[in-house]
PDB file of C-alpha atoms in Angstrom:
ATOM      1  CA  MET M  29     -58.679  72.478  78.528  1.00 44.00           C
ATOM      2  CA  VAL M  30     -59.675  69.631  79.658  1.00 39.00           C
ATOM      3  CA  ARG M  31     -60.423  68.609  76.024  1.00 41.00           C
ATOM      4  CA  LEU M  32     -56.961  68.783  75.111  1.00 34.00           C
ATOM      5  CA  GLY M  33     -55.320  67.186  78.085  1.00 40.00           C
ATOM      6  CA  ARG M  34     -57.607  64.281  77.309  1.00 40.00           C
ATOM      7  CA  ARG M  35     -56.927  64.017  74.132  1.00 36.00           C
ATOM      8  CA  LEU M  36     -52.616  64.272  75.015  1.00 33.00           C
ATOM      9  CA  GLN M  37     -53.631  61.551  77.787  1.00 41.00           C
ATOM     10  CA  TRP M  38     -54.738  59.686  74.514  1.00 33.00           C
ATOM     11  CA  TRP M  39     -51.824  59.571  72.441  1.00 35.00           C
ATOM     12  CA  SER M  40     -49.842  58.841  75.590  1.00 37.00           C
ATOM     13  CA  LEU M  41     -51.605  55.721  75.835  1.00 32.00           C
ATOM     14  CA  VAL M  42     -51.196  54.720  72.566  1.00 33.00           C
ATOM     15  CA  LEU M  43     -48.047  55.914  71.456  1.00 31.00           C
ATOM     16  CA  ILE M  44     -46.906  53.224  75.077  1.00 34.00           C
ATOM     17  CA  ALA M  45     -48.929  50.618  73.253  1.00 34.00           C
ATOM     18  CA  LEU M  46     -46.790  50.889  70.062  1.00 32.00           C
ATOM     19  CA  LEU M  47     -43.256  51.215  71.919  1.00 29.00           C
ATOM     20  CA  CYS M  48     -44.992  47.374  73.303  1.00 32.00           C
ATOM     21  CA  CYS M  49     -45.899  45.850  69.864  1.00 35.00           C
ATOM     22  CA  PHE M  50     -42.348  46.761  68.777  1.00 32.00           C
ATOM     23  CA  TRP M  51     -40.568  45.582  71.717  1.00 33.00           C
ATOM     24  CA  LEU M  52     -42.703  42.783  72.187  1.00 31.00           C
ATOM     25  CA  GLY M  53     -42.500  42.249  68.044  1.00 39.00           C
ATOM     26  CA  GLN M  54     -38.590  42.936  68.044  1.00 38.00           C
ATOM     27  CA  ALA M  55     -38.335  40.284  70.846  1.00 37.00           C
ATOM     28  CA  SER M  56     -40.270  37.758  68.954  1.00 41.00           C
ATOM     29  CA  ARG M  57     -37.751  37.907  65.725  1.00 42.00           C
ATOM     30  CA  LEU M  58     -34.739  37.652  68.183  1.00 36.00           C
ATOM     31  CA  GLN M  59     -36.251  34.416  69.942  1.00 45.00           C
ATOM     32  CA  ALA M  60     -37.208  32.993  66.330  1.00 43.00           C
ATOM     33  CA  ARG M  61     -33.889  34.094  65.635  1.00 44.00           C
ATOM     34  CA  SER M  62     -32.098  32.687  68.026  1.00 45.00           C
ATOM     35  CA  SER M  63     -34.653  29.203  68.350  1.00 47.00           C
ATOM     36  CA  ALA M  64     -32.921  28.894  64.779  1.00 43.00           C
ATOM     37  CA  VAL M  65     -29.534  28.667  65.587  1.00 40.00           C
ATOM     38  CA  ASP M  66     -29.702  26.293  68.124  1.00 45.00           C
ATOM     39  CA  THR M  67     -31.800  24.066  65.857  1.00 44.00           C
ATOM     40  CA  LEU M  68     -28.489  24.621  63.068  1.00 38.00           C
ATOM     41  CA  ALA M  69     -26.264  24.028  65.954  1.00 43.00           C
ATOM     42  CA  GLN M  70     -27.945  21.324  67.501  1.00 50.00           C
ATOM     43  CA  THR M  71     -27.982  19.594  63.577  1.00 54.00           C
ATOM     44  CA  ASN M  72     -24.853  20.261  62.340  1.00 55.00           C
ATOM     45  CA  ALA M  73     -22.330  17.842  63.081  1.00 55.00           C
ATOM     46  CA  PRO M  74     -19.396  18.542  65.182  1.00 57.00           C
ATOM     47  CA  PRO M  75     -15.947  19.503  62.170  1.00 54.00           C
ATOM     48  CA  PRO M  76     -14.245  16.559  61.768  1.00 52.00           C
ATOM     49  CA  THR M  77     -10.575  15.509  63.672  1.00 54.00           C
ATOM     50  CA  LEU M  78      -7.932  16.007  61.248  1.00 53.00           C
ATOM     51  CA  ALA M  79      -5.228  13.387  61.289  1.00 56.00           C
ATOM     52  CA  PRO M  80      -1.885  13.891  62.828  1.00 68.00           C
ATOM     53  CA  ALA M  81       0.311  15.109  59.980  1.00 81.00           C
ATOM     54  CA  LEU M  82       2.603  12.622  58.553  1.00 89.00           C
ATOM     55  CA  PRO M  83       6.252  13.422  58.951  1.00 92.00           C
ATOM     56  CA  MET M  84       8.107  14.450  55.485  1.00 94.00           C
ATOM     57  CA  ILE M  85      10.619  11.979  53.838  1.00 95.00           C
ATOM     58  CA  SER M  86      13.758  12.783  54.669  1.00 94.00           C
ATOM     59  CA  GLY M  87      15.875  10.733  53.000  1.00 94.00           C
ATOM     60  CA  ASN M  88      16.461   6.996  50.835  1.00 96.00           C
ATOM     61  CA  PHE M  89      16.941   3.717  51.902  1.00 97.00           C
ATOM     62  CA  GLU M  90      19.566   1.847  49.858  1.00 97.00           C
ATOM     63  CA  ASP M  91      18.873  -1.745  50.217  1.00 96.00           C
ATOM     64  CA  PRO M  92      22.251  -3.528  50.613  1.00 94.00           C
ATOM     65  CA  GLN M  93      21.444  -5.998  48.020  1.00 94.00           C
ATOM     66  CA  GLY M  94      20.619  -3.371  45.419  1.00 95.00           C
ATOM     67  CA  ARG M  95      17.444  -4.546  44.578  1.00 96.00           C
ATOM     68  CA  PHE M  96      15.544  -1.624  45.626  1.00 97.00           C
ATOM     69  CA  GLN M  97      15.231   1.863  47.295  1.00 97.00           C
ATOM     70  CA  ILE M  98      12.142   3.104  49.463  1.00 98.00           C
ATOM     71  CA  GLY M  99      11.514   6.822  51.693  1.00 97.00           C
ATOM     72  CA  ILE M 100      12.559   7.290  54.776  1.00 98.00           C
ATOM     73  CA  PHE M 101      10.246   9.419  56.971  1.00 97.00           C
ATOM     74  CA  ASP M 102      11.670  11.969  59.453  1.00 97.00           C
ATOM     75  CA  GLY M 103      12.441  10.472  62.789  1.00 96.00           C
ATOM     76  CA  TYR M 104      12.007   6.989  61.718  1.00 97.00           C
ATOM     77  CA  ARG M 105      14.283   4.478  64.077  1.00 97.00           C
ATOM     78  CA  VAL M 106      16.238   2.325  61.061  1.00 97.00           C
ATOM     79  CA  SER M 107      16.639  -1.105  62.381  1.00 96.00           C
ATOM     80  CA  THR M 108      16.036  -4.867  60.550  1.00 92.00           C
ATOM     81  CA  ALA M 109      14.225  -7.465  61.193  1.00 85.00           C
ATOM     82  CA  GLY M 110      15.631 -10.754  59.772  1.00 84.00           C
ATOM     83  CA  THR M 111      16.746  -9.624  55.878  1.00 88.00           C
ATOM     84  CA  SER M 112      14.645  -7.489  56.036  1.00 94.00           C
ATOM     85  CA  PRO M 113      14.697  -2.943  57.161  1.00 97.00           C
ATOM     86  CA  LEU M 114      12.185  -1.925  59.833  1.00 97.00           C
ATOM     87  CA  PHE M 115      11.922   1.863  60.141  1.00 98.00           C
ATOM     88  CA  GLU M 116      10.134   2.964  63.279  1.00 97.00           C
ATOM     89  CA  ALA M 117       7.867   5.815  64.191  1.00 97.00           C
ATOM     90  CA  PRO M 118       9.577   7.586  68.334  1.00 95.00           C
ATOM     91  CA  ASP M 119       6.613   6.702  69.674  1.00 93.00           C
ATOM     92  CA  GLY M 120       6.034   3.086  67.612  1.00 92.00           C
ATOM     93  CA  SER M 121       1.786   3.386  66.117  1.00 94.00           C
ATOM     94  CA  LEU M 122       3.868   3.388  62.698  1.00 97.00           C
ATOM     95  CA  ALA M 123       6.181   0.916  61.125  1.00 97.00           C
ATOM     96  CA  TYR M 124       7.471  -0.503  57.832  1.00 98.00           C
ATOM     97  CA  THR M 125       9.030  -2.570  55.954  1.00 97.00           C
ATOM     98  CA  VAL M 126      10.016  -4.379  52.038  1.00 98.00           C
ATOM     99  CA  ALA M 127      10.361  -7.223  51.570  1.00 97.00           C
ATOM    100  CA  ILE M 128      11.035  -9.652  48.717  1.00 97.00           C
ATOM    101  CA  ALA M 129       9.108 -13.040  48.714  1.00 95.00           C
ATOM    102  CA  PRO M 130       9.901 -15.655  45.329  1.00 94.00           C
ATOM    103  CA  LEU M 131       7.008 -16.261  42.892  1.00 93.00           C
ATOM    104  CA  THR M 132       6.167 -20.026  43.101  1.00 83.00           C
ATOM    105  CA  THR M 133       3.796 -19.791  39.645  1.00 81.00           C
ATOM    106  CA  ASP M 134       4.568 -19.111  36.037  1.00 80.00           C
ATOM    107  CA  LEU M 135       5.119 -15.692  35.828  1.00 81.00           C
ATOM    108  CA  ASN M 136       3.807 -15.281  32.653  1.00 83.00           C
ATOM    109  CA  GLN M 137       0.350 -16.040  35.020  1.00 80.00           C
ATOM    110  CA  VAL M 138       1.308 -14.299  38.637  1.00 90.00           C
ATOM    111  CA  SER M 139      -2.373 -13.480  39.876  1.00 93.00           C
ATOM    112  CA  GLU M 140      -4.092 -11.651  42.816  1.00 94.00           C
ATOM    113  CA  ALA M 141      -3.586 -14.658  45.058  1.00 93.00           C
ATOM    114  CA  ASP M 142      -0.315 -15.484  44.071  1.00 94.00           C
ATOM    115  CA  LEU M 143       0.659 -12.016  45.567  1.00 95.00           C
ATOM    116  CA  VAL M 144      -1.654 -13.178  48.460  1.00 95.00           C
ATOM    117  CA  GLY M 145      -0.164 -15.750  49.102  1.00 94.00           C
ATOM    118  CA  ALA M 146       3.476 -14.412  48.609  1.00 95.00           C
ATOM    119  CA  ALA M 147       2.357 -12.088  52.058  1.00 95.00           C
ATOM    120  CA  GLN M 148       0.989 -14.970  53.839  1.00 93.00           C
ATOM    121  CA  ARG M 149       3.945 -16.965  53.668  1.00 93.00           C
ATOM    122  CA  THR M 150       5.803 -14.199  54.269  1.00 93.00           C
ATOM    123  CA  PHE M 151       4.351 -12.094  56.875  1.00 91.00           C
ATOM    124  CA  GLY M 152       1.800 -15.251  58.131  1.00 86.00           C
ATOM    125  CA  ARG M 153       4.284 -16.711  60.549  1.00 75.00           C
ATOM    126  CA  GLY M 154       3.723 -14.560  63.490  1.00 64.00           C
ATOM    127  CA  GLU M 155       2.163 -11.781  65.410  1.00 66.00           C
ATOM    128  CA  GLY M 156      -1.418 -13.092  63.901  1.00 82.00           C
ATOM    129  CA  PHE M 157      -1.363 -12.132  60.229  1.00 89.00           C
ATOM    130  CA  ALA M 158      -4.739 -12.540  58.693  1.00 91.00           C
ATOM    131  CA  ALA M 159      -4.936 -10.723  55.012  1.00 92.00           C
ATOM    132  CA  GLY M 160      -8.426  -9.118  55.188  1.00 94.00           C
ATOM    133  CA  ASP M 161      -9.670  -7.467  51.538  1.00 95.00           C
ATOM    134  CA  ILE M 162      -7.987  -6.843  48.634  1.00 96.00           C
ATOM    135  CA  GLN M 163      -8.210  -4.067  45.683  1.00 96.00           C
ATOM    136  CA  PRO M 164      -5.186  -3.476  42.427  1.00 94.00           C
ATOM    137  CA  ILE M 165      -3.806  -0.464  42.551  1.00 93.00           C
ATOM    138  CA  PRO M 166      -3.030   1.332  39.506  1.00 88.00           C
ATOM    139  CA  GLY M 167      -0.207   0.102  37.675  1.00 84.00           C
ATOM    140  CA  GLY M 168      -0.416  -2.926  38.501  1.00 89.00           C
ATOM    141  CA  GLY M 169      -0.009  -5.069  41.503  1.00 94.00           C
ATOM    142  CA  ILE M 170      -2.852  -5.829  45.164  1.00 97.00           C
ATOM    143  CA  ARG M 171      -3.706  -3.439  48.095  1.00 98.00           C
ATOM    144  CA  ILE M 172      -3.418  -6.121  50.716  1.00 98.00           C
ATOM    145  CA  ASN M 173      -5.310  -5.187  54.396  1.00 97.00           C
ATOM    146  CA  TRP M 174      -4.450  -7.009  56.873  1.00 96.00           C
ATOM    147  CA  THR M 175      -4.241  -7.246  60.774  1.00 95.00           C
ATOM    148  CA  GLY M 176      -2.695  -8.800  63.686  1.00 93.00           C
ATOM    149  CA  GLN M 177      -0.987  -8.427  67.494  1.00 88.00           C
ATOM    150  CA  LEU M 178       1.911  -6.685  68.743  1.00 83.00           C
ATOM    151  CA  SER M 179       3.706  -8.302  71.194  1.00 79.00           C
ATOM    152  CA  GLN M 180       6.132  -6.366  73.349  1.00 74.00           C
ATOM    153  CA  GLY M 181       7.882  -7.927  76.055  1.00 74.00           C
ATOM    154  CA  THR M 182       5.375  -8.738  79.980  1.00 81.00           C
ATOM    155  CA  VAL M 183       2.606  -6.142  78.069  1.00 79.00           C
ATOM    156  CA  PRO M 184      -0.581  -8.053  76.879  1.00 85.00           C
ATOM    157  CA  PRO M 185      -0.693  -8.187  72.787  1.00 84.00           C
ATOM    158  CA  GLN M 186      -2.637  -5.185  71.531  1.00 87.00           C
ATOM    159  CA  PRO M 187      -4.361  -5.041  67.743  1.00 92.00           C
ATOM    160  CA  ILE M 188      -2.427  -3.642  65.166  1.00 94.00           C
ATOM    161  CA  ILE M 189      -3.425  -3.690  61.256  1.00 96.00           C
ATOM    162  CA  GLY M 190      -2.102  -2.808  58.399  1.00 97.00           C
ATOM    163  CA  LYS M 191      -1.996  -2.393  54.757  1.00 98.00           C
ATOM    164  CA  ILE M 192       0.179  -3.704  52.260  1.00 98.00           C
ATOM    165  CA  PHE M 193       1.646  -2.861  47.919  1.00 98.00           C
ATOM    166  CA  ALA M 194       2.692  -6.361  46.977  1.00 97.00           C
ATOM    167  CA  ARG M 195       3.601  -5.734  42.958  1.00 95.00           C
ATOM    168  CA  GLN M 196       5.686  -8.915  41.068  1.00 94.00           C
ATOM    169  CA  VAL M 197       8.723  -7.831  39.069  1.00 93.00           C
ATOM    170  CA  GLU M 198       9.826 -10.975  37.206  1.00 92.00           C
ATOM    171  CA  SER M 199      10.672 -13.788  39.553  1.00 93.00           C
ATOM    172  CA  ASN M 200       9.338 -12.118  42.497  1.00 95.00           C
ATOM    173  CA  ALA M 201       7.308 -10.157  44.518  1.00 96.00           C
ATOM    174  CA  PHE M 202       7.864  -6.893  45.953  1.00 97.00           C
ATOM    175  CA  LEU M 203       6.332  -6.324  49.179  1.00 98.00           C
ATOM    176  CA  LEU M 204       6.008  -3.362  51.099  1.00 98.00           C
ATOM    177  CA  LEU M 205       4.039  -3.823  54.309  1.00 97.00           C
ATOM    178  CA  VAL M 206       3.110  -0.767  56.742  1.00 98.00           C
ATOM    179  CA  ALA M 207       1.697  -1.048  60.115  1.00 96.00           C
ATOM    180  CA  ALA M 208       0.385   0.395  62.712  1.00 96.00           C
ATOM    181  CA  THR M 209      -1.161   0.671  66.807  1.00 94.00           C
ATOM    182  CA  GLU M 210      -4.859   2.414  67.048  1.00 93.00           C
ATOM    183  CA  ALA M 211      -2.429   5.940  67.510  1.00 93.00           C
ATOM    184  CA  GLY M 212      -1.371   5.389  64.492  1.00 95.00           C
ATOM    185  CA  GLU M 213      -4.603   4.778  62.425  1.00 95.00           C
ATOM    186  CA  PRO M 214      -5.168   7.865  61.332  1.00 95.00           C
ATOM    187  CA  GLN M 215      -2.604   7.872  59.379  1.00 95.00           C
ATOM    188  CA  LEU M 216      -2.041   4.552  57.591  1.00 96.00           C
ATOM    189  CA  SER M 217      -3.842   5.040  54.585  1.00 95.00           C
ATOM    190  CA  ASP M 218      -1.094   8.293  54.158  1.00 95.00           C
ATOM    191  CA  ALA M 219       1.427   6.344  55.232  1.00 97.00           C
ATOM    192  CA  ILE M 220       1.318   3.294  52.650  1.00 97.00           C
ATOM    193  CA  ILE M 221       0.818   6.219  49.765  1.00 95.00           C
ATOM    194  CA  ALA M 222       3.679   8.041  49.853  1.00 96.00           C
ATOM    195  CA  LEU M 223       5.717   5.293  50.945  1.00 97.00           C
ATOM    196  CA  GLY M 224       4.880   3.499  47.955  1.00 95.00           C
ATOM    197  CA  SER M 225       5.676   6.601  45.561  1.00 94.00           C
ATOM    198  CA  THR M 226       9.011   6.394  47.004  1.00 97.00           C
ATOM    199  CA  LEU M 227       9.345   3.032  46.366  1.00 96.00           C
ATOM    200  CA  THR M 228      11.590   2.003  43.422  1.00 96.00           C
ATOM    201  CA  VAL M 229      12.987  -0.989  41.505  1.00 94.00           C
ATOM    202  CA  PRO M 230      15.942  -0.909  39.436  1.00 86.00           C
TER     203      PRO M 230
END
């Protein structure tokens, strides 16, 4: 009986030891897995913030002289700036216009520099307009990045950025300009692409 009691005691110790090893192994694996997840979470970049969706095109603006048509974003105010239409977001973060500038060079030899010159003559008289880099666009014409300043009443001027699609049509340069404040900047590229697809010249 004494020997049986010792044997049972010994088996109990063995079982306890095995259970401890199993538990420690599980804990070690869980800790390693948790550490791996933490490391993965630390090395993964946070998901990108999506730009606010642009409103839908809800109608067309027809130039009173029949020179062009362009889409109007839903909810945008329509007014005029000189002889050109002006379309503005309700919060003022994005605006666009279409201007027509006569070309002053041989129409068979119009260059990118001539289109940039037309844009500068048209928009460079105010708001600190400064043309930036230029890229050709499919179907002819160029895209001009630009910067400037927006002055409104007694509020200090705030920086604005924009893009222009400039294209020759016979003896004129058609200039689609989009301007954005800091709040509207995420929508700028999508806006000019969407509007460029709606601009038609008879």
